[in-house]
XYZ file of C-alpha atoms in Angstrom:
768
model
C -25.778 28.382 28.862
C -22.547 29.331 27.147
C -19.837 26.692 26.895
C -16.415 27.222 28.468
C -14.967 28.464 25.180
C -17.597 31.063 24.311
C -15.366 33.943 25.380
C -12.715 32.795 22.952
C -14.642 31.592 19.910
C -17.958 33.380 19.954
C -17.697 34.021 16.207
C -16.964 31.269 13.677
C -16.604 31.594 9.892
C -16.950 28.554 7.673
C -15.688 28.731 4.089
C -17.528 26.166 1.995
C -20.998 24.684 2.335
C -20.227 21.051 1.687
C -21.049 18.289 4.196
C -17.933 18.876 6.301
C -18.374 22.631 6.631
C -22.109 22.416 7.315
C -21.751 19.668 9.878
C -18.953 21.513 11.689
C -21.170 24.604 11.839
C -24.137 22.632 13.184
C -22.079 20.870 15.849
C -20.371 24.033 17.103
C -23.695 25.881 17.232
C -25.342 22.995 19.067
C -22.513 22.890 21.610
C -22.857 26.628 22.248
C -26.118 28.193 20.986
C -24.742 31.676 21.665
C -22.059 31.325 19.041
C -22.415 33.390 15.896
C -21.618 31.070 12.988
C -21.695 32.003 9.319
C -21.229 29.641 6.370
C -20.290 31.017 2.961
C -21.176 28.880 -0.074
C -20.610 30.275 -3.547
C -23.205 27.961 -5.138
C -26.986 27.878 -4.801
C -28.542 25.639 -2.098
C -29.652 23.015 -4.609
C -26.414 22.968 -6.617
C -24.346 19.875 -6.067
C -21.793 17.849 -7.934
C -21.671 14.097 -7.978
C -24.765 12.182 -7.014
C -24.719 9.593 -4.213
C -22.777 9.566 -0.935
C -21.761 6.400 0.934
C -21.291 6.526 4.710
C -19.930 3.785 6.951
C -21.586 2.464 10.107
C -18.634 3.865 12.077
C -19.265 7.390 10.774
C -22.997 7.069 11.396
C -22.285 5.991 14.956
C -20.309 9.177 15.529
C -23.131 11.267 14.040
C -25.732 9.517 16.188
C -23.772 10.242 19.333
C -23.110 13.888 18.438
C -26.411 14.880 16.858
C -29.357 12.444 16.987
C -31.515 14.826 14.948
C -29.222 14.600 11.922
C -28.801 10.869 12.442
C -32.551 10.231 12.412
C -32.957 12.302 9.247
C -30.184 10.357 7.519
C -31.562 6.999 8.619
C -34.874 7.810 6.986
C -33.180 8.423 3.636
C -30.634 5.645 3.340
C -30.574 2.931 0.715
C -28.871 -0.111 2.237
C -27.347 -3.190 0.640
C -24.602 -5.672 1.442
C -23.509 -7.230 -1.858
C -20.850 -6.406 -4.431
C -21.193 -7.578 -8.030
C -18.000 -7.861 -10.052
C -18.433 -8.420 -13.773
C -15.398 -9.965 -15.456
C -15.593 -10.803 -19.143
C -19.327 -11.302 -19.019
C -19.344 -13.342 -15.824
C -20.872 -11.836 -12.670
C -19.355 -12.829 -9.340
C -21.205 -11.754 -6.211
C -19.772 -11.313 -2.741
C -22.014 -10.547 0.218
C -21.782 -9.398 3.799
C -20.222 -5.978 3.165
C -22.842 -3.498 4.383
C -23.307 -0.130 2.670
C -25.572 2.864 3.271
C -25.996 5.650 0.715
C -28.166 8.662 0.032
C -28.201 11.438 -2.500
C -25.638 14.172 -1.984
C -28.337 16.798 -2.591
C -30.556 15.253 0.085
C -27.625 15.105 2.502
C -27.011 18.813 1.975
C -30.723 19.579 2.454
C -30.701 17.763 5.800
C -27.647 19.711 6.918
C -29.099 23.003 5.641
C -32.269 22.347 7.647
C -30.299 21.461 10.748
C -28.073 24.542 10.503
C -31.078 26.808 9.938
C -32.962 25.334 12.885
C -29.972 25.997 15.136
C -29.502 29.565 13.925
C -26.424 29.173 11.708
C -26.295 31.879 9.020
C -26.092 30.322 5.543
C -24.920 32.692 2.827
C -25.455 31.034 -0.559
C -24.289 32.337 -3.939
C -21.687 34.337 -2.047
C -17.925 34.068 -2.278
C -16.343 34.032 1.152
C -13.922 36.837 1.946
C -10.291 35.692 1.980
C -9.392 33.583 5.006
C -6.828 36.147 6.155
C -9.531 38.813 6.253
C -11.980 36.535 8.068
C -9.278 35.587 10.579
C -9.164 39.182 11.839
C -12.946 39.452 12.297
C -13.730 35.932 13.566
C -12.320 33.835 16.369
C -12.184 30.664 14.264
C -12.093 30.178 10.493
C -12.904 26.699 9.179
C -11.690 26.236 5.612
C -13.899 23.543 4.106
C -13.410 24.850 0.576
C -12.553 21.552 -1.070
C -9.841 20.069 -3.218
C -9.287 23.391 -4.999
C -9.086 25.276 -1.681
C -8.256 28.962 -2.104
C -7.438 29.115 1.595
C -4.823 26.401 1.252
C -3.341 28.091 -1.812
C -3.248 31.523 -0.154
C -1.258 30.160 2.785
C 0.714 27.470 0.961
C 3.930 28.500 2.699
C 2.362 27.438 6.019
C 0.193 24.453 5.048
C 2.912 23.156 2.657
C 0.580 21.128 0.434
C 1.699 18.304 -1.837
C -0.760 17.654 -4.644
C -0.314 14.561 -6.800
C -2.299 14.167 -10.008
C -2.927 10.548 -10.985
C -3.074 8.633 -14.237
C -6.767 7.960 -14.771
C -9.611 10.167 -15.979
C -13.046 9.713 -14.455
C -16.513 11.237 -14.648
C -19.490 11.214 -12.244
C -22.811 10.301 -13.875
C -26.181 8.976 -12.710
C -28.738 6.417 -13.839
C -32.446 6.704 -13.081
C -32.818 3.242 -11.616
C -31.430 1.530 -8.518
C -28.684 -1.038 -8.911
C -29.224 -3.912 -6.514
C -25.558 -4.073 -5.459
C -22.311 -2.177 -5.569
C -21.264 -2.979 -9.134
C -17.815 -3.039 -10.705
C -17.728 -3.799 -14.403
C -14.781 -3.851 -16.779
C -15.037 -3.085 -20.486
C -12.136 -4.215 -22.674
C -12.437 -1.952 -25.699
C -10.315 -1.466 -28.798
C -8.851 1.609 -27.093
C -8.056 -0.068 -23.776
C -9.680 -1.068 -20.505
C -12.475 1.005 -18.947
C -14.079 0.583 -15.554
C -17.551 1.278 -14.164
C -18.160 1.846 -10.443
C -21.878 1.967 -9.636
C -24.103 1.939 -6.559
C -27.704 2.870 -5.658
C -28.394 5.976 -3.632
C -32.185 6.415 -3.860
C -35.056 3.970 -4.130
C -38.079 5.631 -2.547
C -41.037 7.794 -3.390
C -38.790 10.370 -5.030
C -37.553 7.851 -7.569
C -34.808 5.308 -7.970
C -31.258 6.421 -8.809
C -27.708 5.149 -8.930
C -24.313 6.793 -9.065
C -22.183 5.650 -11.996
C -18.504 6.551 -12.216
C -16.605 5.685 -15.381
C -12.831 5.603 -15.140
C -9.939 4.800 -17.486
C -6.268 5.532 -18.008
C -5.475 8.912 -19.556
C -4.118 7.320 -22.734
C -7.271 5.208 -23.116
C -9.450 8.283 -22.572
C -7.634 10.136 -25.337
C -7.584 7.181 -27.728
C -11.352 6.723 -27.262
C -11.982 10.350 -28.212
C -13.580 11.481 -24.937
C -11.372 14.570 -24.986
C -13.464 15.900 -27.886
C -16.930 15.084 -26.494
C -19.193 17.404 -24.551
C -20.999 16.417 -21.366
C -24.069 14.934 -23.077
C -22.003 13.053 -25.648
C -19.757 11.600 -22.948
C -22.772 10.337 -21.006
C -24.242 8.763 -24.146
C -20.944 7.130 -25.050
C -20.465 5.688 -21.545
C -24.046 4.362 -21.544
C -23.338 2.570 -24.803
C -20.075 1.044 -23.591
C -21.717 -0.219 -20.386
C -25.117 -1.026 -21.858
C -25.240 -4.446 -20.166
C -24.705 -2.988 -16.697
C -27.351 -0.353 -17.341
C -29.845 -2.609 -19.056
C -29.720 -0.307 -22.052
C -30.870 2.705 -20.009
C -29.282 6.161 -20.389
C -26.885 7.982 -18.106
C -27.489 11.482 -16.817
C -24.899 14.197 -16.241
C -24.761 17.106 -13.814
C -21.818 19.424 -14.455
C -20.036 16.135 -15.153
C -16.575 16.874 -16.464
C -13.770 14.388 -16.940
C -11.026 14.948 -14.412
C -7.945 13.283 -12.982
C -7.966 12.507 -9.279
C -5.645 14.605 -7.151
C -4.300 13.405 -3.819
C -3.898 16.312 -1.409
C -1.530 16.105 1.558
C -0.646 19.023 3.850
C 2.261 19.252 6.277
C 0.094 21.403 8.573
C -3.668 21.728 8.908
C -3.903 24.989 10.831
C -2.511 28.504 10.615
C -3.271 30.847 13.481
C -7.034 30.577 13.980
C -7.650 29.083 10.515
C -8.029 25.324 10.148
C -8.467 23.018 7.150
C -10.992 20.175 7.094
C -12.160 17.689 4.477
C -10.771 17.848 0.958
C -9.006 21.122 1.719
C -6.792 19.187 4.159
C -6.644 15.780 2.474
C -8.206 13.662 -0.238
C -8.656 9.915 -0.627
C -9.550 8.244 -3.918
C -13.273 7.794 -4.490
C -12.883 4.039 -5.028
C -12.914 3.507 -1.258
C -15.780 5.979 -0.724
C -14.124 8.062 1.961
C -14.360 11.705 0.877
C -17.577 12.666 2.667
C -16.812 10.240 5.475
C -13.472 11.918 6.225
C -14.982 15.412 6.055
C -17.797 14.538 8.471
C -15.371 12.824 10.841
C -13.087 15.878 10.686
C -16.037 18.029 11.733
C -16.822 15.710 14.637
C -13.229 15.689 15.863
C -12.760 19.444 15.464
C -15.921 20.250 17.430
C -14.956 17.798 20.177
C -11.441 19.211 20.516
C -12.704 22.794 20.643
C -15.171 21.814 23.360
C -12.553 19.920 25.376
C -9.511 22.196 25.186
C -9.187 25.437 27.128
C -7.189 27.226 24.418
C -7.837 27.340 20.678
C -4.228 26.584 19.605
C -4.285 23.479 21.790
C -7.646 22.471 20.335
C -6.423 22.794 16.753
C -3.258 20.877 17.557
C -5.296 18.135 19.245
C -7.631 17.960 16.237
C -4.737 17.434 13.856
C -3.019 14.980 16.185
C -6.202 12.919 16.474
C -7.156 12.969 12.817
C -3.838 12.779 10.995
C -3.084 9.086 11.736
C -6.632 8.117 10.698
C -6.415 10.155 7.525
C -2.960 8.857 6.617
C -4.148 5.275 7.079
C -7.143 5.981 4.861
C -4.952 7.649 2.261
C -2.640 4.632 2.173
C -5.631 2.365 1.606
C -6.996 4.726 -1.031
C -3.615 4.868 -2.781
C -3.507 1.067 -2.956
C -7.032 1.009 -4.386
C -6.212 3.778 -6.852
C -3.114 1.921 -8.078
C -5.155 -1.238 -8.601
C -7.507 0.592 -10.937
C -4.633 2.377 -12.662
C -3.092 -1.020 -13.433
C -6.427 -2.683 -14.217
C -5.230 -3.876 -17.623
C -2.618 -6.099 -15.973
C -5.328 -8.047 -14.104
C -7.882 -8.733 -16.813
C -6.293 -12.059 -17.793
C -6.607 -13.404 -14.260
C -9.164 -16.142 -13.593
C -12.552 -14.590 -12.744
C -12.620 -15.368 -9.021
C -9.009 -14.299 -8.498
C -9.778 -11.067 -10.342
C -12.795 -10.510 -8.091
C -10.842 -11.330 -4.932
C -8.097 -8.932 -5.989
C -10.617 -6.167 -6.532
C -12.263 -6.762 -3.155
C -8.926 -6.759 -1.299
C -7.228 -4.037 -3.368
C -7.058 -1.491 -0.515
C -5.812 -4.098 2.004
C -8.661 -3.108 4.347
C -10.630 -6.154 3.276
C -8.490 -9.267 3.730
C -8.807 -12.982 3.249
C -9.736 -13.540 6.874
C -12.494 -10.956 7.152
C -13.822 -11.792 3.692
C -14.060 -15.377 4.904
C -16.312 -14.085 7.691
C -18.363 -11.866 5.379
C -18.873 -14.436 2.634
C -17.455 -17.901 3.402
C -18.876 -19.529 0.259
C -17.256 -17.000 -2.050
C -13.937 -17.257 -0.219
C -13.932 -21.057 -0.311
C -14.516 -20.915 -4.069
C -11.516 -18.576 -4.476
C -9.395 -20.951 -2.377
C -10.437 -23.938 -4.506
C -9.498 -22.098 -7.678
C -6.118 -21.272 -6.138
C -5.512 -24.958 -5.426
C -5.961 -25.072 -1.658
C -6.819 -28.575 -0.408
C -9.722 -28.574 2.054
C -8.702 -27.028 5.344
C -5.443 -25.673 3.935
C -4.808 -21.908 4.029
C -3.247 -20.470 0.846
C 0.102 -19.857 2.550
C 0.461 -23.608 3.151
C 0.196 -24.651 -0.481
C 3.466 -25.764 -2.126
C 5.342 -23.821 -4.799
C 7.869 -25.111 -7.310
C 10.929 -23.306 -8.698
C 12.879 -25.522 -11.139
C 13.743 -28.676 -9.217
C 12.974 -27.199 -5.813
C 9.517 -27.564 -4.298
C 8.868 -25.282 -1.337
C 6.395 -26.792 1.093
C 4.797 -23.414 1.841
C 4.869 -19.825 0.625
C 6.700 -18.234 3.591
C 10.258 -16.970 3.161
C 12.552 -15.769 5.930
C 13.803 -12.610 4.260
C 17.546 -11.876 4.057
C 18.576 -9.858 7.117
C 22.090 -8.580 7.735
C 23.267 -9.762 11.127
C 26.769 -8.167 11.192
C 27.954 -11.021 13.395
C 30.597 -12.808 11.301
C 34.305 -12.808 12.125
C 36.527 -12.340 9.058
C 33.490 -13.229 6.963
C 33.094 -16.655 8.622
C 29.571 -17.576 9.809
C 29.709 -18.964 13.321
C 27.504 -20.208 16.116
C 25.268 -17.151 15.881
C 24.417 -17.892 12.234
C 23.811 -21.557 13.027
C 21.388 -20.675 15.817
C 19.771 -17.737 13.995
C 19.090 -19.520 10.696
C 18.579 -22.909 12.309
C 15.891 -21.536 14.619
C 14.015 -19.979 11.699
C 14.242 -23.223 9.762
C 12.799 -25.105 12.729
C 10.101 -22.422 12.832
C 8.383 -23.768 9.745
C 9.185 -21.375 6.865
C 9.348 -22.927 3.415
C 12.552 -21.073 2.509
C 15.151 -19.521 4.800
C 17.483 -16.963 3.224
C 20.899 -15.940 4.478
C 21.867 -12.334 4.862
C 23.713 -10.759 1.938
C 26.841 -12.879 1.708
C 29.708 -10.874 0.278
C 31.885 -12.088 -2.574
C 35.126 -10.401 -1.461
C 36.613 -8.633 1.561
C 36.205 -5.333 -0.281
C 32.579 -6.205 -1.038
C 31.522 -6.195 2.603
C 29.186 -3.603 4.063
C 30.792 -3.823 7.509
C 33.599 -5.835 9.145
C 30.841 -8.059 10.604
C 29.423 -9.155 7.245
C 29.552 -12.806 6.194
C 31.347 -13.911 3.048
C 31.913 -16.770 0.629
C 35.386 -15.904 -0.602
C 37.351 -18.474 1.418
C 37.209 -22.203 2.107
C 36.743 -21.551 5.834
C 33.648 -19.479 5.084
C 32.310 -22.229 2.815
C 32.807 -24.756 5.604
C 30.973 -22.479 8.027
C 27.989 -22.258 5.685
C 28.050 -26.040 5.142
C 27.568 -26.459 8.872
C 24.425 -24.292 8.675
C 22.907 -25.993 5.616
C 23.591 -29.456 7.050
C 21.726 -28.501 10.203
C 18.745 -27.169 8.254
C 18.502 -30.192 5.970
C 19.015 -32.694 8.820
C 17.040 -31.179 11.647
C 14.307 -29.454 9.607
C 13.780 -31.713 6.603
C 11.598 -30.084 3.979
C 12.891 -26.576 4.672
C 14.985 -25.072 1.881
C 17.858 -22.684 2.512
C 19.040 -20.079 0.044
C 22.065 -17.826 -0.172
C 22.003 -14.193 -1.275
C 25.232 -13.073 -2.955
C 26.167 -9.431 -3.199
C 28.818 -6.726 -3.190
C 28.370 -3.560 -1.110
C 29.878 -1.193 -3.679
C 29.769 2.423 -2.517
C 27.876 1.463 0.659
C 30.799 -0.514 2.068
C 33.352 0.074 4.841
C 30.740 1.244 7.358
C 30.108 0.546 11.021
C 27.775 -2.226 12.106
C 24.175 -1.077 12.257
C 23.877 -0.559 16.013
C 27.033 1.600 16.068
C 25.789 3.958 13.352
C 24.035 2.811 10.200
C 25.840 3.939 7.011
C 28.503 5.695 9.113
C 32.013 5.209 7.644
C 34.496 3.205 9.700
C 36.762 5.541 11.692
C 39.688 3.117 11.166
C 40.231 -0.096 9.249
C 38.202 0.799 6.188
C 38.906 -0.215 2.610
C 38.696 1.513 -0.790
C 35.205 1.607 -2.283
C 34.212 0.911 -5.875
C 31.010 1.667 -7.774
C 29.473 2.192 -11.165
C 30.255 5.923 -10.886
C 32.311 8.032 -8.444
C 29.330 9.208 -6.403
C 29.341 8.901 -2.580
C 26.268 7.436 -0.898
C 26.091 10.314 1.593
C 27.762 13.373 0.088
C 30.156 14.936 2.562
C 30.036 11.869 4.805
C 30.705 8.727 2.764
C 33.925 8.002 0.908
C 33.928 8.766 -2.811
C 34.119 5.406 -4.613
C 36.391 4.597 -7.522
C 34.636 4.044 -10.877
C 35.210 0.475 -11.987
C 37.157 -0.099 -15.190
C 36.895 -3.063 -17.531
C 39.573 -5.116 -15.769
C 37.968 -4.563 -12.370
C 34.541 -5.482 -13.726
C 35.965 -8.791 -14.926
C 37.538 -9.403 -11.519
C 34.291 -8.760 -9.662
C 32.350 -11.007 -12.051
C 34.824 -13.799 -11.297
C 34.446 -13.158 -7.553
C 30.695 -13.678 -7.906
C 31.114 -16.941 -9.817
C 33.717 -18.234 -7.354
C 31.349 -17.467 -4.469
C 28.530 -19.239 -6.309
C 30.684 -22.348 -6.710
C 31.407 -22.290 -2.973
C 27.667 -21.846 -2.329
C 27.000 -24.965 -4.406
C 29.540 -26.969 -2.424
C 28.092 -25.559 0.809
C 24.745 -27.183 0.014
C 22.472 -24.218 -0.651
C 19.212 -25.036 -2.428
C 18.702 -21.623 -4.083
C 20.882 -18.654 -4.994
C 19.724 -15.046 -5.088
C 21.706 -12.290 -6.782
C 21.423 -9.013 -4.868
C 20.747 -6.203 -7.362
C 18.896 -3.931 -4.931
C 19.338 -1.405 -2.130
C 22.123 0.636 -3.718
C 24.775 -2.050 -3.481
C 27.184 -2.553 -6.373
C 24.933 -4.196 -8.974
C 21.991 -2.000 -7.985
C 24.275 0.987 -8.526
C 24.589 0.036 -12.178
C 20.814 -0.214 -12.628
C 19.731 3.159 -11.243
C 20.148 6.326 -13.314
C 20.799 8.196 -10.054
C 23.943 6.178 -9.331
C 25.140 5.235 -12.823
C 26.508 8.243 -14.724
C 28.853 6.267 -16.958
C 29.378 7.217 -20.586
C 30.761 3.847 -21.736
C 28.869 0.676 -22.727
C 27.724 0.212 -19.095
C 25.883 3.504 -18.705
C 23.200 5.598 -20.344
C 20.130 3.656 -21.468
C 18.467 1.051 -19.287
C 19.748 -1.647 -21.642
C 23.292 -0.416 -21.082
C 22.813 -0.084 -17.311
C 21.630 -3.700 -17.226
C 24.694 -4.996 -19.051
C 27.029 -5.658 -16.115
C 24.412 -7.121 -13.723
C 23.333 -9.459 -16.534
C 26.944 -10.446 -17.211
C 27.299 -11.415 -13.557
C 23.983 -13.272 -13.589
C 24.891 -15.192 -16.767
C 28.273 -16.209 -15.351
C 26.688 -17.543 -12.156
C 23.839 -19.291 -13.977
C 26.354 -21.099 -16.191
C 28.028 -22.589 -13.095
C 25.002 -23.004 -10.823
C 23.346 -26.445 -11.086
C 20.573 -26.447 -13.638
C 18.006 -27.946 -11.262
C 18.568 -25.313 -8.557
C 16.697 -22.023 -8.908
C 18.174 -18.551 -9.096
C 16.300 -15.423 -8.058
C 17.197 -11.740 -8.315
C 16.383 -9.037 -5.781
C 15.753 -5.603 -7.291
C 14.764 -2.170 -6.054
C 11.636 -1.474 -8.078
C 11.730 2.245 -7.271
C 14.359 4.555 -5.821
C 11.689 6.663 -4.076
C 13.469 9.700 -5.529
C 12.925 11.958 -8.566
C 14.819 10.845 -11.661
C 15.409 7.350 -10.326
C 14.196 3.899 -11.277
C 10.493 3.925 -12.131
C 7.999 1.066 -11.864
C 8.083 0.825 -15.665
C 11.883 0.476 -15.488
C 11.453 -2.230 -12.856
C 9.234 -4.235 -15.199
C 11.909 -4.060 -17.902
C 14.679 -4.974 -15.445
C 12.655 -7.995 -14.343
C 11.912 -8.902 -17.947
C 15.623 -8.904 -18.758
C 16.603 -11.119 -15.828
C 13.804 -13.591 -16.544
C 14.904 -13.764 -20.192
C 18.382 -14.693 -18.927
C 17.046 -17.507 -16.727
C 15.931 -15.999 -13.418
C 13.267 -18.195 -11.839
C 11.688 -15.462 -9.715
C 12.102 -11.774 -8.983
C 12.409 -10.695 -5.345
C 10.834 -7.244 -5.451
C 12.078 -4.761 -2.898
C 12.419 -0.972 -3.149
C 14.669 1.920 -2.261
C 17.835 2.266 -0.161
C 19.605 3.365 -3.348
C 20.070 7.053 -2.477
C 20.259 8.614 0.947
C 17.656 11.306 0.237
C 14.873 8.869 -0.669
C 11.311 9.464 0.524
C 9.604 6.074 0.819
C 5.842 5.787 1.179
C 5.952 3.568 4.255
C 2.904 1.601 5.331
C 1.531 -1.884 5.626
C 2.631 -4.054 2.674
C 3.869 -0.854 1.047
C 6.232 -2.580 -1.401
C 3.850 -5.255 -2.619
C 2.271 -3.161 -5.420
C 5.599 -3.324 -7.257
C 5.736 -7.124 -7.007
C 2.112 -7.183 -8.114
C 2.890 -5.028 -11.176
C 5.807 -7.207 -12.274
C 3.969 -10.471 -11.721
C 0.825 -9.488 -13.556
C 2.575 -7.638 -16.377
C 5.119 -10.357 -17.158
C 3.401 -13.487 -15.757
C 6.572 -14.362 -13.834
C 6.941 -15.633 -10.258
C 7.710 -12.933 -7.683
C 8.607 -12.680 -4.024
C 6.885 -9.809 -2.212
C 8.563 -8.052 0.722
C 8.022 -4.942 2.801
C 6.017 -4.651 6.026
C 4.093 -7.880 5.489
C 3.451 -8.764 9.079
C 0.426 -11.026 9.424
C -0.557 -14.405 8.087
C -3.784 -12.801 6.916
C -1.742 -10.443 4.707
C 0.168 -13.403 3.288
C -3.014 -15.299 2.415
C -4.603 -12.186 0.933
C -1.639 -11.353 -1.290
C -1.388 -14.925 -2.564
C -5.072 -15.381 -3.338
C -5.227 -12.041 -5.149
C -2.392 -13.100 -7.428
C -0.152 -10.264 -6.249
C 2.730 -12.550 -5.384
C 3.812 -16.189 -5.273
C 5.940 -16.066 -2.131
C 6.031 -13.663 0.820
C 9.319 -12.747 2.501
C 9.061 -11.553 6.096
C 11.952 -10.135 8.102
C 11.033 -8.441 11.368
C 8.195 -10.844 12.188
C 10.798 -13.611 12.145
C 13.076 -11.608 14.438
C 10.162 -11.200 16.824
C 9.132 -14.843 16.587
C 11.419 -17.490 15.054
C 8.424 -19.856 14.929
C 6.195 -17.358 13.164
C 5.101 -19.817 10.478
C 4.210 -22.584 12.930
C 2.278 -20.146 15.075
C 0.462 -18.885 11.956
C -0.551 -22.473 11.223
C -1.811 -22.922 14.759
C -3.803 -19.689 14.633
C -5.572 -20.987 11.513
C -6.138 -24.490 12.828
C -3.813 -26.037 10.233
C -1.845 -29.172 11.147
C -0.858 -30.471 7.722
C 2.453 -31.388 6.067
C 3.334 -27.813 5.042
C 3.990 -26.760 8.657
C 5.194 -29.751 10.719
C 6.376 -29.135 14.241
C 9.859 -30.557 14.909
C 9.458 -33.737 16.937
C 11.274 -32.391 20.018
C 9.007 -29.321 19.983
C 5.715 -31.027 19.277
C 4.601 -30.906 22.907
C 4.702 -27.123 22.651
C 2.591 -26.884 19.517
C -0.334 -25.551 21.545
C -0.119 -22.449 23.746
C 0.218 -23.353 27.420
C -2.840 -22.630 29.539
C -2.868 -19.156 31.024
C -3.200 -18.419 34.704
C -6.576 -17.548 36.166
C -7.562 -14.059 35.047
C -9.511 -13.204 38.203
C -12.024 -14.366 40.731
C -15.487 -15.287 39.471
C -18.001 -12.503 39.785
C -20.815 -13.050 42.286
C -24.074 -14.150 40.706
C -26.308 -13.123 43.612
C -26.337 -10.080 45.803
C -27.894 -10.721 49.205
C -29.298 -7.770 51.094
């Protein structure tokens, strides 16, 4: 019997005979056998590229529910395993409990071909599909499953608005005629640079044993090693030689195996009229998290379900995109994190073996310390021991030393502007706000940006350290922290707003200029923060630079007398010193502009002046924006050099933030989205770093620390939500040690109070 949509989509065209297109065709035909569905595939039925396909249990569950016939056929073919082997400088570390299922891509296509044929789907092999626009006039629905190089997407680029990013590594898909007994990652440190092998089994039955082998390396390593000049056979032979230990001396086999650079595809829209993109045509995710086929199959499932459920095709296509986009974007964020880890592989090779392995396992942030502890507790305990965790102590509750200051744990209350000072004087609000967070267990509590002059304020509500009254106000806060929360350190962040000053407080209009009562702005260059809205700042001359440097040192002396344990210099977020560092905001032609060395000159002068006055046993940190999230701005490579310069001048740690430098930035928001920049600086320079940016859970903190991506984690909004975040994190992990002591007056509340009764007990017997 025809489904409710047969009158509207009786004819369906599918462009591309990969897993996503075939599965969509099979599902739509199964839902309505009267539909006429045609699949165009330009290759022969037995042509395929790549070798093995990995599918998750979640994807298989969706397939089982939608089409048990396909599910049973897949189940009969799968190779299953649950271990990952990581080879680091000749040492193999094994982690279990992961669960994988793989089969050959060719066999997967055969199963889908058979299913489509049995249902009556027309399969047109060795045939180029007509253009999507032509098909759209003859068919009710056109499914563009034509891959990463989608002609459909290109033909309608003005509607789909694709963004395609080409990445920094070259890789090649190869195969070995034996079955690896685990998912294997092996690193080769060659004279040309670091190379990486990703390998996994995909067949181990009567038809023979086989494994997929992907070899990947940075573009510059690929060129230096001469792969650019090798043909397919020579490349396979060379890779087999480099990874002879992993392969047991056996050869590698190619199949149209060309070296390529991964391209991340993102589209603003996934449908155009009655044409819809699925799979790699709509989005790609780096192969290192094994999600390409998974996403395509899940797209097909969602598209078929939405078409079946919605009375109108436009609504169905909108529902499909609405359902899938958040899932895809989450997967792409995870894939991007994994991709970056492999791009920066050379920075990790000097890590201890278990930390290297833990970092690899948690690179996408989908595997964390807590769930790895469930999957493989022995492996995780060994990583914790190497890190220095005493028995029963989570990583976040291990101490950390900066100069003469020992922090009892790795949690930092991040600087957060409160806009609640009067004439720059911190009052009762600051005492309660910072005092509560200190009582809440964090190892280090940071003030908001404390301004060094009235003209250096962001808003009239910003706190300062340019008067004795302000110093006395801060002394009241530090005395409370040191007296009532002994063991908690408190740090001050000094800064100058520069061109971002004289604005309203945040809740009255962030970055909106004051309607009255403003003050003249100064900056590295006369460029307004928001052209047409913000005031044009005055470019600082030599005399004014000297004055501002002295304002910083005077504020630092007041901070010393106020009892702060640590001082951070704010060189981020587009404020004055940050404005000197970024090429987007520093257009000077004198000694303070031009090259990165010149742009660093004034911030380093300020740092040196403060360091000369700041007590030698008290640490100084520097907050930087490691990227401007805008073309032509600070790059990650620049950030490494900026960090290198500050460390050479005596900085004890780099607080690595990003952005807020230009108003037209486009940040890549997501969980822990700024931590890769801290990771890069730490593992390139071997310097302590503080990671910030959407770190929200104690599991994230533990994971980042154990992987060697950071030394301290600064959290802002979690501490606004819960001033006792650190103590509650300790309780959630069953930790009651010295790194997270409950204040004596609060100790009775260290355990959650019992909840009320959830409901009446259910009857155990039914009497008739």
